[in-house]
Short mmCIF file of C-alpha atoms and ligand atoms in Angstrom, two decimals:
data_model
loop_
_atom_site.label_atom_id
_atom_site.label_comp_id
_atom_site.label_asym_id
_atom_site.label_seq_id
_atom_site.Cartn_x
_atom_site.Cartn_y
_atom_site.Cartn_z
CA MET A 1081 -227.03 128.23 -37.99
CA ALA A 1082 -228.84 127.98 -34.69
CA ASN A 1083 -231.54 126.20 -36.56
CA GLN A 1084 -229.08 123.65 -37.90
CA LYS A 1085 -227.64 123.01 -34.44
CA ILE A 1086 -231.04 122.05 -33.18
CA SER A 1087 -232.06 119.96 -36.12
CA ARG A 1088 -228.90 117.90 -36.62
CA PRO A 1089 -229.36 115.63 -33.64
CA LEU A 1090 -233.02 115.43 -34.49
CA LEU A 1091 -232.19 114.44 -38.05
CA LEU A 1092 -229.74 111.84 -36.81
CA PHE A 1093 -232.37 110.52 -34.45
CA ALA A 1094 -234.92 110.37 -37.25
CA ALA A 1095 -232.45 108.65 -39.56
CA THR A 1096 -231.64 106.06 -36.90
CA LEU A 1097 -235.32 105.51 -36.23
CA SER A 1098 -236.11 105.09 -39.90
CA LEU A 1099 -233.49 102.34 -40.13
CA PHE A 1100 -235.74 100.33 -37.85
CA LEU A 1101 -239.19 101.53 -38.68
CA LEU A 1102 -239.33 101.95 -42.44
CA PRO A 1103 -240.60 98.91 -44.23
CA SER A 1104 -237.55 97.24 -45.65
CA SER A 1105 -236.85 98.54 -49.14
CA ALA A 1106 -234.90 95.36 -49.49
CA GLN A 1107 -235.34 93.59 -52.78
CA LEU A 1108 -234.82 89.90 -53.15
CA ARG A 1109 -234.58 88.38 -56.60
CA GLN A 1110 -234.35 85.07 -58.37
CA ASN A 1111 -230.89 84.00 -59.61
CA PHE A 1112 -229.26 86.41 -57.18
CA TYR A 1113 -226.06 84.31 -57.17
CA ALA A 1114 -225.84 83.87 -60.97
CA ASN A 1115 -222.45 85.59 -61.13
CA ILE A 1116 -221.30 84.94 -57.55
CA CYS A 1117 -221.87 81.19 -57.27
CA PRO A 1118 -223.64 80.05 -60.43
CA ASN A 1119 -224.39 76.49 -59.32
CA VAL A 1120 -225.52 77.29 -55.81
CA GLU A 1121 -229.06 75.99 -56.28
CA SER A 1122 -227.97 72.58 -57.56
CA ILE A 1123 -225.26 72.32 -54.88
CA VAL A 1124 -227.84 72.96 -52.16
CA ARG A 1125 -230.41 70.67 -53.78
CA ASP A 1126 -227.89 67.80 -53.94
CA ALA A 1127 -226.92 68.21 -50.29
CA VAL A 1128 -230.56 68.41 -49.20
CA THR A 1129 -231.48 65.40 -51.33
CA GLN A 1130 -228.72 63.34 -49.77
CA LYS A 1131 -229.91 64.26 -46.27
CA PHE A 1132 -233.56 63.59 -47.23
CA ARG A 1133 -232.63 60.09 -48.42
CA GLN A 1134 -231.13 59.40 -44.98
CA THR A 1135 -234.23 60.57 -43.12
CA PHE A 1136 -237.65 61.86 -44.14
CA THR A 1137 -237.66 64.13 -41.06
CA THR A 1138 -235.34 66.38 -43.07
CA ALA A 1139 -238.41 67.71 -44.89
CA PRO A 1140 -240.69 68.78 -42.03
CA ALA A 1141 -237.77 69.85 -39.85
CA THR A 1142 -236.31 72.15 -42.52
CA LEU A 1143 -239.68 73.59 -43.56
CA ARG A 1144 -240.60 74.44 -39.98
CA LEU A 1145 -237.16 75.90 -39.29
CA PHE A 1146 -237.66 78.31 -42.20
CA PHE A 1147 -241.02 79.44 -40.79
CA HIS A 1148 -239.60 80.01 -37.34
CA ASP A 1149 -236.60 81.88 -38.69
CA CYS A 1150 -238.83 84.30 -40.60
CA ALA A 1151 -241.43 84.66 -37.86
CA VAL A 1152 -239.18 85.83 -35.06
CA ASN A 1153 -238.22 89.36 -34.03
CA VAL A 1154 -235.11 90.49 -32.19
CA SER A 1155 -234.23 93.79 -30.66
CA PHE A 1156 -230.50 94.13 -31.07
CA LEU A 1157 -230.58 97.35 -29.07
CA SER A 1158 -231.93 95.80 -25.89
CA PRO A 1159 -234.40 93.00 -25.30
CA SER A 1160 -236.44 95.29 -23.05
CA LEU A 1161 -236.80 98.00 -25.69
CA SER A 1162 -240.04 97.78 -27.61
CA LEU A 1163 -238.42 99.41 -30.65
CA SER A 1164 -237.32 96.21 -32.27
CA PRO A 1165 -236.64 95.81 -35.97
CA PRO A 1166 -238.33 92.91 -37.73
CA GLN A 1167 -235.84 90.10 -37.43
CA GLY A 1168 -237.20 88.12 -40.31
CA CYS A 1169 -235.60 85.46 -42.50
CA ASP A 1170 -231.98 85.96 -41.49
CA ALA A 1171 -230.86 82.57 -40.17
CA SER A 1172 -230.82 83.93 -36.60
CA VAL A 1173 -232.73 80.79 -35.60
CA ILE A 1174 -229.66 78.69 -36.46
CA ILE A 1175 -227.39 80.47 -33.98
CA ALA A 1176 -226.28 78.30 -31.08
CA SER A 1177 -226.45 79.61 -27.54
CA THR A 1178 -223.24 80.70 -25.86
CA PRO A 1179 -222.51 80.96 -22.12
CA GLY A 1180 -223.46 84.66 -22.21
CA ASN A 1181 -226.48 84.46 -24.53
CA THR A 1182 -229.43 82.12 -24.84
CA ALA A 1183 -230.13 82.06 -28.57
CA GLU A 1184 -233.51 81.96 -30.32
CA LYS A 1185 -233.52 78.25 -30.79
CA ASP A 1186 -233.18 77.65 -27.06
CA ASN A 1187 -236.19 79.73 -26.14
CA PRO A 1188 -238.68 77.33 -24.49
CA ASP A 1189 -241.03 78.51 -27.24
CA ASN A 1190 -238.80 76.99 -29.93
CA LEU A 1191 -241.41 74.24 -29.75
CA SER A 1192 -238.80 71.54 -30.12
CA LEU A 1193 -237.38 72.26 -33.54
CA ALA A 1194 -236.02 69.00 -34.86
CA GLY A 1195 -232.24 68.79 -35.15
CA ASP A 1196 -232.45 67.56 -38.74
CA GLY A 1197 -233.41 71.04 -39.96
CA PHE A 1198 -230.28 72.60 -38.49
CA ASP A 1199 -228.19 69.72 -39.80
CA THR A 1200 -229.58 70.22 -43.31
CA VAL A 1201 -228.46 73.86 -43.38
CA ILE A 1202 -225.02 73.04 -41.94
CA LYS A 1203 -224.48 70.30 -44.55
CA ALA A 1204 -225.67 72.44 -47.46
CA LYS A 1205 -223.43 75.28 -46.30
CA ALA A 1206 -220.45 72.90 -46.21
CA ALA A 1207 -221.24 71.76 -49.76
CA VAL A 1208 -221.48 75.38 -50.98
CA ASP A 1209 -218.26 76.38 -49.23
CA ALA A 1210 -216.41 73.40 -50.72
CA VAL A 1211 -216.54 75.27 -54.05
CA PRO A 1212 -213.77 77.91 -53.88
CA GLN A 1213 -215.72 80.52 -55.87
CA CYS A 1214 -218.67 80.17 -53.49
CA ARG A 1215 -216.86 80.09 -50.18
CA ASN A 1216 -218.50 82.52 -47.72
CA LYS A 1217 -220.44 84.13 -50.55
CA VAL A 1218 -223.88 82.60 -49.90
CA SER A 1219 -225.84 83.54 -46.79
CA CYS A 1220 -227.16 80.94 -44.37
CA ALA A 1221 -230.57 82.63 -44.63
CA ASP A 1222 -230.61 81.99 -48.40
CA ILE A 1223 -229.39 78.42 -47.93
CA LEU A 1224 -232.32 77.84 -45.54
CA ALA A 1225 -234.75 79.41 -48.04
CA MET A 1226 -233.43 77.15 -50.84
CA ALA A 1227 -233.48 74.08 -48.58
CA ALA A 1228 -237.10 74.78 -47.55
CA ARG A 1229 -238.04 74.99 -51.23
CA ASP A 1230 -236.18 71.76 -51.96
CA VAL A 1231 -237.71 69.68 -49.15
CA VAL A 1232 -241.24 70.62 -50.24
CA ALA A 1233 -240.47 69.32 -53.75
CA LEU A 1234 -238.69 66.21 -52.42
CA ALA A 1235 -241.76 65.35 -50.34
CA GLY A 1236 -243.96 65.56 -53.45
CA GLY A 1237 -245.03 69.19 -53.27
CA PRO A 1238 -244.61 71.99 -55.79
CA SER A 1239 -241.24 73.37 -56.82
CA TYR A 1240 -240.70 77.05 -57.41
CA ALA A 1241 -238.10 79.69 -58.22
CA VAL A 1242 -236.90 80.98 -54.87
CA GLU A 1243 -236.04 84.64 -54.26
CA LEU A 1244 -232.56 85.20 -52.84
CA GLY A 1245 -230.28 87.97 -51.59
CA ARG A 1246 -230.82 87.86 -47.82
CA LEU A 1247 -228.01 88.67 -45.43
CA ASP A 1248 -227.55 86.81 -42.15
CA GLY A 1249 -228.64 88.59 -38.99
CA LEU A 1250 -226.19 89.97 -36.46
CA SER A 1251 -227.92 88.76 -33.30
CA SER A 1252 -230.06 86.02 -31.86
CA THR A 1253 -231.70 86.05 -28.46
CA ALA A 1254 -234.21 83.75 -26.86
CA ALA A 1255 -236.17 86.77 -25.63
CA SER A 1256 -236.96 87.73 -29.22
CA VAL A 1257 -239.07 84.61 -29.63
CA ASP A 1258 -241.38 85.41 -26.71
CA GLY A 1259 -244.94 85.73 -27.86
CA LYS A 1260 -243.99 85.91 -31.54
CA LEU A 1261 -244.86 82.41 -32.66
CA PRO A 1262 -248.48 81.40 -33.15
CA LEU A 1263 -249.71 78.75 -30.72
CA PRO A 1264 -251.59 75.55 -31.57
CA SER A 1265 -254.43 76.77 -29.32
CA PHE A 1266 -255.01 79.89 -31.47
CA SER A 1267 -258.34 80.89 -33.02
CA LEU A 1268 -258.52 82.20 -36.59
CA ASP A 1269 -258.47 85.78 -35.30
CA GLN A 1270 -255.36 85.11 -33.23
CA LEU A 1271 -253.63 83.39 -36.15
CA THR A 1272 -254.53 86.25 -38.46
CA ALA A 1273 -253.21 88.83 -35.98
CA SER A 1274 -249.99 86.91 -35.52
CA PHE A 1275 -249.42 86.70 -39.30
CA ALA A 1276 -250.43 90.34 -39.75
CA ALA A 1277 -247.50 91.25 -37.47
CA MET A 1278 -245.29 89.78 -40.19
CA GLY A 1279 -247.14 91.58 -42.96
CA LEU A 1280 -248.88 88.36 -43.97
CA SER A 1281 -252.56 87.85 -44.71
CA GLN A 1282 -255.29 85.47 -43.59
CA THR A 1283 -254.92 83.69 -46.93
CA ASP A 1284 -251.25 83.18 -46.03
CA VAL A 1285 -252.33 81.65 -42.69
CA ILE A 1286 -254.58 79.17 -44.47
CA ALA A 1287 -252.07 78.32 -47.23
CA LEU A 1288 -249.00 77.99 -45.00
CA SER A 1289 -250.84 75.91 -42.42
CA GLY A 1290 -250.96 73.35 -45.23
CA ALA A 1291 -247.33 72.63 -44.29
CA HIS A 1292 -248.85 70.46 -41.55
CA THR A 1293 -249.43 67.89 -44.30
CA ILE A 1294 -246.03 66.49 -43.24
CA GLY A 1295 -244.22 66.17 -39.95
CA PHE A 1296 -244.72 65.40 -36.32
CA SER A 1297 -246.18 66.89 -33.18
CA HIS A 1298 -245.49 66.07 -29.57
CA CYS A 1299 -248.52 64.86 -27.65
CA ASN A 1300 -248.59 67.80 -25.24
CA ARG A 1301 -249.33 70.24 -28.10
CA PHE A 1302 -252.88 68.91 -28.46
CA ALA A 1303 -253.47 66.86 -25.26
CA GLY A 1304 -255.95 69.52 -24.10
CA ARG A 1305 -258.25 68.56 -26.98
CA ILE A 1306 -258.41 64.84 -26.19
CA TYR A 1307 -258.32 64.89 -22.38
CA ASP A 1308 -260.44 67.03 -20.04
CA PHE A 1309 -261.26 69.56 -22.76
CA ARG A 1310 -261.71 73.02 -21.15
CA GLY A 1311 -261.24 71.42 -17.71
CA ARG A 1312 -264.28 69.12 -18.00
CA ALA A 1313 -263.17 65.67 -16.84
CA GLY A 1314 -263.22 63.09 -19.62
CA SER A 1315 -264.42 65.50 -22.29
CA VAL A 1316 -263.07 65.77 -25.84
CA ASP A 1317 -263.05 68.79 -28.17
CA PRO A 1318 -266.38 68.53 -30.01
CA THR A 1319 -264.76 69.75 -33.24
CA LEU A 1320 -262.55 66.65 -33.24
CA ASN A 1321 -263.70 63.58 -35.21
CA SER A 1322 -264.53 60.98 -32.55
CA SER A 1323 -262.76 58.07 -34.24
CA TYR A 1324 -259.70 60.28 -34.79
CA ALA A 1325 -259.88 61.37 -31.14
CA ALA A 1326 -259.83 57.71 -30.10
CA GLN A 1327 -256.82 57.11 -32.34
CA LEU A 1328 -255.01 60.09 -30.80
CA GLN A 1329 -255.81 58.85 -27.28
CA ALA A 1330 -254.30 55.47 -28.19
CA GLU A 1331 -251.16 57.10 -29.60
CA CYS A 1332 -250.89 59.60 -26.77
CA PRO A 1333 -252.06 58.04 -23.47
CA ARG A 1334 -252.39 60.32 -20.44
CA ASN A 1335 -248.99 61.20 -18.96
CA VAL A 1336 -247.23 59.86 -22.03
CA ASP A 1337 -243.47 60.23 -22.35
CA PRO A 1338 -243.11 63.91 -23.38
CA SER A 1339 -240.67 62.98 -26.13
CA ILE A 1340 -243.34 61.00 -28.03
CA ALA A 1341 -244.38 62.69 -31.29
CA ILE A 1342 -247.06 61.59 -33.74
CA GLN A 1343 -247.70 62.25 -37.42
CA MET A 1344 -249.79 65.35 -38.08
CA ASP A 1345 -251.38 64.04 -41.30
CA PRO A 1346 -252.81 60.63 -40.42
CA VAL A 1347 -253.61 59.78 -44.06
CA THR A 1348 -250.53 60.67 -46.20
CA PRO A 1349 -247.92 61.59 -43.58
CA HIS A 1350 -244.95 61.40 -45.95
CA THR A 1351 -246.41 63.32 -48.87
CA PHE A 1352 -246.65 67.06 -49.28
CA ASP A 1353 -250.17 67.24 -50.71
CA ASN A 1354 -253.59 68.82 -50.07
CA GLN A 1355 -254.67 66.02 -47.74
CA TYR A 1356 -254.33 68.48 -44.85
CA TYR A 1357 -257.47 70.30 -46.07
CA ARG A 1358 -259.37 67.05 -46.63
CA ASN A 1359 -258.50 66.10 -43.06
CA LEU A 1360 -259.92 69.40 -41.82
CA GLN A 1361 -263.17 68.64 -43.66
CA ALA A 1362 -263.31 65.29 -41.83
CA ARG A 1363 -262.58 67.10 -38.53
CA GLN A 1364 -259.17 65.52 -38.35
CA GLY A 1365 -257.14 68.67 -37.89
CA LEU A 1366 -254.63 68.00 -35.13
CA PHE A 1367 -254.46 71.43 -33.50
CA THR A 1368 -257.21 73.87 -32.56
CA SER A 1369 -255.40 76.27 -34.92
CA ASP A 1370 -255.75 73.74 -37.77
CA GLN A 1371 -259.40 72.84 -37.22
CA ALA A 1372 -260.29 76.52 -36.77
CA LEU A 1373 -259.66 77.02 -40.49
CA GLN A 1374 -262.53 74.64 -41.26
CA GLU A 1375 -264.85 75.66 -38.41
CA ASP A 1376 -264.66 79.39 -39.13
CA ALA A 1377 -266.90 80.47 -42.01
CA ARG A 1378 -264.35 83.09 -43.11
CA SER A 1379 -261.60 80.56 -43.87
CA ARG A 1380 -263.73 77.54 -44.85
CA PRO A 1381 -264.14 78.54 -48.52
CA LEU A 1382 -260.38 78.31 -49.11
CA VAL A 1383 -260.15 75.05 -47.15
CA ASP A 1384 -262.87 73.61 -49.39
CA ALA A 1385 -261.27 74.96 -52.58
CA TRP A 1386 -257.84 73.58 -51.75
CA ALA A 1387 -259.27 70.24 -50.53
CA ARG A 1388 -260.89 69.90 -53.97
CA ASN A 1389 -258.07 71.17 -56.15
CA PRO A 1390 -254.44 70.25 -55.41
CA ALA A 1391 -253.04 72.48 -58.17
CA LEU A 1392 -254.84 75.47 -56.68
CA PHE A 1393 -253.36 74.69 -53.26
CA ASN A 1394 -249.86 74.27 -54.71
CA ARG A 1395 -250.06 77.68 -56.36
CA ALA A 1396 -251.32 79.34 -53.20
CA PHE A 1397 -248.63 77.66 -51.09
CA VAL A 1398 -245.86 78.85 -53.40
CA THR A 1399 -247.20 82.41 -53.35
CA SER A 1400 -247.38 82.42 -49.56
CA MET A 1401 -243.93 80.81 -49.11
CA THR A 1402 -242.50 83.56 -51.31
CA ARG A 1403 -244.25 86.19 -49.18
CA LEU A 1404 -243.01 84.51 -45.98
CA GLY A 1405 -239.47 84.52 -47.40
CA ARG A 1406 -239.57 88.33 -47.71
CA VAL A 1407 -240.41 89.00 -44.05
CA GLY A 1408 -237.90 91.40 -42.49
CA VAL A 1409 -235.09 90.49 -44.87
CA LYS A 1410 -231.83 92.37 -44.61
CA THR A 1411 -229.98 93.31 -47.78
CA ARG A 1412 -227.91 96.36 -46.78
CA PRO A 1413 -224.38 95.62 -45.51
CA ALA A 1414 -225.08 97.52 -42.27
CA GLN A 1415 -227.93 95.12 -41.48
CA GLY A 1416 -226.19 91.80 -41.81
CA ASN A 1417 -223.37 89.74 -43.22
CA ILE A 1418 -222.56 86.33 -44.59
CA ARG A 1419 -221.80 83.98 -41.77
CA ARG A 1420 -218.76 81.73 -41.98
CA ASP A 1421 -220.43 79.22 -39.66
CA CYS A 1422 -224.24 79.27 -39.75
CA SER A 1423 -224.48 78.50 -36.04
CA VAL A 1424 -222.05 81.21 -34.86
CA LEU A 1425 -222.12 85.00 -35.35
CA ASN A 1426 -218.99 86.11 -37.26
C1 LIG B 2910 -250.39 78.90 -38.41
C2 LIG B 2910 -249.81 78.79 -37.23
C3 LIG B 2910 -248.98 77.61 -36.85
C4 LIG B 2910 -249.05 76.96 -35.67
C5 LIG B 2910 -249.95 77.31 -34.49
C6 LIG B 2910 -248.11 75.87 -35.73
C7 LIG B 2910 -247.88 74.99 -34.68
C8 LIG B 2910 -247.11 73.86 -34.78
C9 LIG B 2910 -246.89 72.92 -33.71
C10 LIG B 2910 -247.43 73.05 -32.30
C11 LIG B 2910 -246.13 71.91 -34.20
C12 LIG B 2910 -245.66 70.66 -33.45
C13 LIG B 2910 -244.31 70.89 -32.87
C14 LIG B 2910 -243.84 69.74 -32.01
O1 LIG B 2910 -244.56 69.31 -31.12
O2 LIG B 2910 -242.74 69.25 -32.23
C15 LIG B 2910 -245.86 72.21 -35.58
C16 LIG B 2910 -245.13 71.42 -36.42
C17 LIG B 2910 -244.82 71.77 -37.71
N1 LIG B 2910 -245.12 72.96 -38.35
FE1 LIG B 2910 -246.35 74.38 -37.67
N2 LIG B 2910 -247.51 75.87 -36.94
C18 LIG B 2910 -247.99 76.92 -37.67
C19 LIG B 2910 -247.60 77.31 -38.93
C20 LIG B 2910 -246.65 76.65 -39.67
C21 LIG B 2910 -246.08 77.15 -40.90
C22 LIG B 2910 -246.40 78.49 -41.51
C23 LIG B 2910 -245.22 76.20 -41.35
C24 LIG B 2910 -244.35 76.20 -42.57
C25 LIG B 2910 -244.63 76.86 -43.67
C26 LIG B 2910 -245.28 75.11 -40.41
C27 LIG B 2910 -244.61 73.92 -40.54
C28 LIG B 2910 -244.61 72.91 -39.60
C29 LIG B 2910 -243.98 71.62 -39.83
C30 LIG B 2910 -243.36 71.14 -41.14
C31 LIG B 2910 -244.09 70.92 -38.64
C32 LIG B 2910 -243.55 69.52 -38.34
C33 LIG B 2910 -242.16 69.66 -37.74
C34 LIG B 2910 -241.42 68.35 -37.56
O3 LIG B 2910 -241.93 67.27 -37.88
O4 LIG B 2910 -240.26 68.40 -37.11
N3 LIG B 2910 -246.13 75.42 -39.40
N4 LIG B 2910 -246.45 73.42 -35.89
C1 LIG B 2911 -241.17 93.01 -35.31
O1 LIG B 2911 -241.04 94.26 -34.71
C2 LIG B 2911 -241.44 95.35 -35.52
C3 LIG B 2911 -241.15 96.65 -34.81
O2 LIG B 2911 -241.60 96.60 -33.49
C4 LIG B 2911 -242.91 95.19 -35.85
O3 LIG B 2911 -243.32 96.25 -36.69
C5 LIG B 2911 -243.10 93.88 -36.56
O4 LIG B 2911 -244.45 93.71 -36.81
C6 LIG B 2911 -242.58 92.74 -35.73
N1 LIG B 2911 -242.64 91.50 -36.51
C7 LIG B 2911 -242.99 90.33 -35.97
C8 LIG B 2911 -242.96 89.17 -36.87
O5 LIG B 2911 -243.30 90.21 -34.80
C1 LIG B 2912 -235.54 74.13 -27.43
O1 LIG B 2912 -235.64 74.66 -26.12
C2 LIG B 2912 -235.48 73.70 -25.11
C3 LIG B 2912 -235.77 74.37 -23.77
O2 LIG B 2912 -235.36 75.69 -23.73
C4 LIG B 2912 -234.07 73.10 -25.21
O3 LIG B 2912 -233.87 72.14 -24.19
C5 LIG B 2912 -233.91 72.44 -26.58
O4 LIG B 2912 -232.61 71.95 -26.73
C6 LIG B 2912 -234.21 73.45 -27.69
N1 LIG B 2912 -234.22 72.74 -28.96
C7 LIG B 2912 -233.34 72.99 -29.93
C8 LIG B 2912 -233.46 72.17 -31.15
O5 LIG B 2912 -232.50 73.84 -29.84
C1 LIG B 2913 -264.56 61.00 -39.13
O1 LIG B 2913 -263.55 60.34 -39.84
C2 LIG B 2913 -264.01 59.27 -40.66
C3 LIG B 2913 -262.82 58.63 -41.33
O2 LIG B 2913 -261.88 58.21 -40.40
C4 LIG B 2913 -264.99 59.78 -41.67
O3 LIG B 2913 -265.51 58.70 -42.42
C5 LIG B 2913 -266.11 60.55 -41.02
O4 LIG B 2913 -266.91 61.16 -41.98
C6 LIG B 2913 -265.55 61.62 -40.10
N1 LIG B 2913 -266.61 62.30 -39.36
C7 LIG B 2913 -266.89 63.58 -39.50
C8 LIG B 2913 -267.96 64.12 -38.60
O5 LIG B 2913 -266.34 64.31 -40.30
#
């Protein structure tokens, strides 16, 4: 009896801890909504296609939003507590800030997520909820995962069966983003460590960086490579192709309007293809973190393989997107819910 009295609180403590620390036993699966909302994938695809036809930015904005959603961690106990559960792909990035809470997306580190990504999810959610059987039955996290799959295909990339069954997260704080996202200044080791924190591999780093085959970057994200590199006046990053450096200097003059953004793939900016890796071979990677994949002997073999063989890259990208989509997912009712409005906690 005495024994039990001592161990009960301990057991409770251990059980609570394990909720946070055990790797999620969560299982996603394809066709998760087959009986709940049978046409959900075509409903989402139609809404995303309509938005994509209005603006190409839909594709990069939605793809990047998915990455940021999955890559961010929140402590819903207290932001100061280090014991934070993996936040993962739970649509917490879509939550709008309120007077009492600065949400993830308004962390200065949100690196200027384009509004079109949020808009895509909101529109697809409206289309899903317009079907009575589907109303409030499909999570915003799954809608974002489907939309990310759809924009890759719409931009000319591979299509794939997407795993579903995520619940939406119950919190979103700007503090949770701090230090979680990889920076464009990162070396291969730093990129690998940052992906390892999500349970992802160096191969995932190299494959998912291929997403930079579409989309835009603001000038300040790489200005340090084209002006006064490492503080030396007038110097340019020696791993940057000199004609490309000149082109970047023309597009991004010193003290340029901070809202100016340029295309990340200078060759086929509107096509999801393997040109990203060919650019790296020509030393036309935009960020230090991009070019590092070519400069570092450990990652170069995959860069070369995927530059040569688009089908090989497509397969690797799909595998890594699927792995990214599993990061920290919540499937138990205690962990999450299905949001009525993707930008507001229920
Ligand atoms: C490997 C580490 C990564 C770093 C350091 C990185 C960094 C960046 C930066 C600095 C930008 C420019 C943002 C701006 O100025 O507006 C950007 C854009 C973008 N990133 Fe990444 N990123 C990484 C991985 C990824 C991954 C894994 C994906 C998706 C699978 C992704 C998809 C995108 C897309 C599509 C854009 C263009 C966004 C737009 O046009 O609105 N990135 N990234
Ligand atoms: C989130 O936090 C947990 C627990 O501290 C940690 O194990 C995990 O690696 C973190 N994930 C990310 C993406 O930072
Ligand atoms: C990102 O953060 C900045 C600064 O915190 C904020 O002004 C901006 O509106 C945010 N972007 C989005 C899309 O929420
Ligand atoms: C620089 O880019 C040009 C194409 O714009 C290419 O012909 C050349 O080989 C590249 N230089 C290097 C060192 O890769």
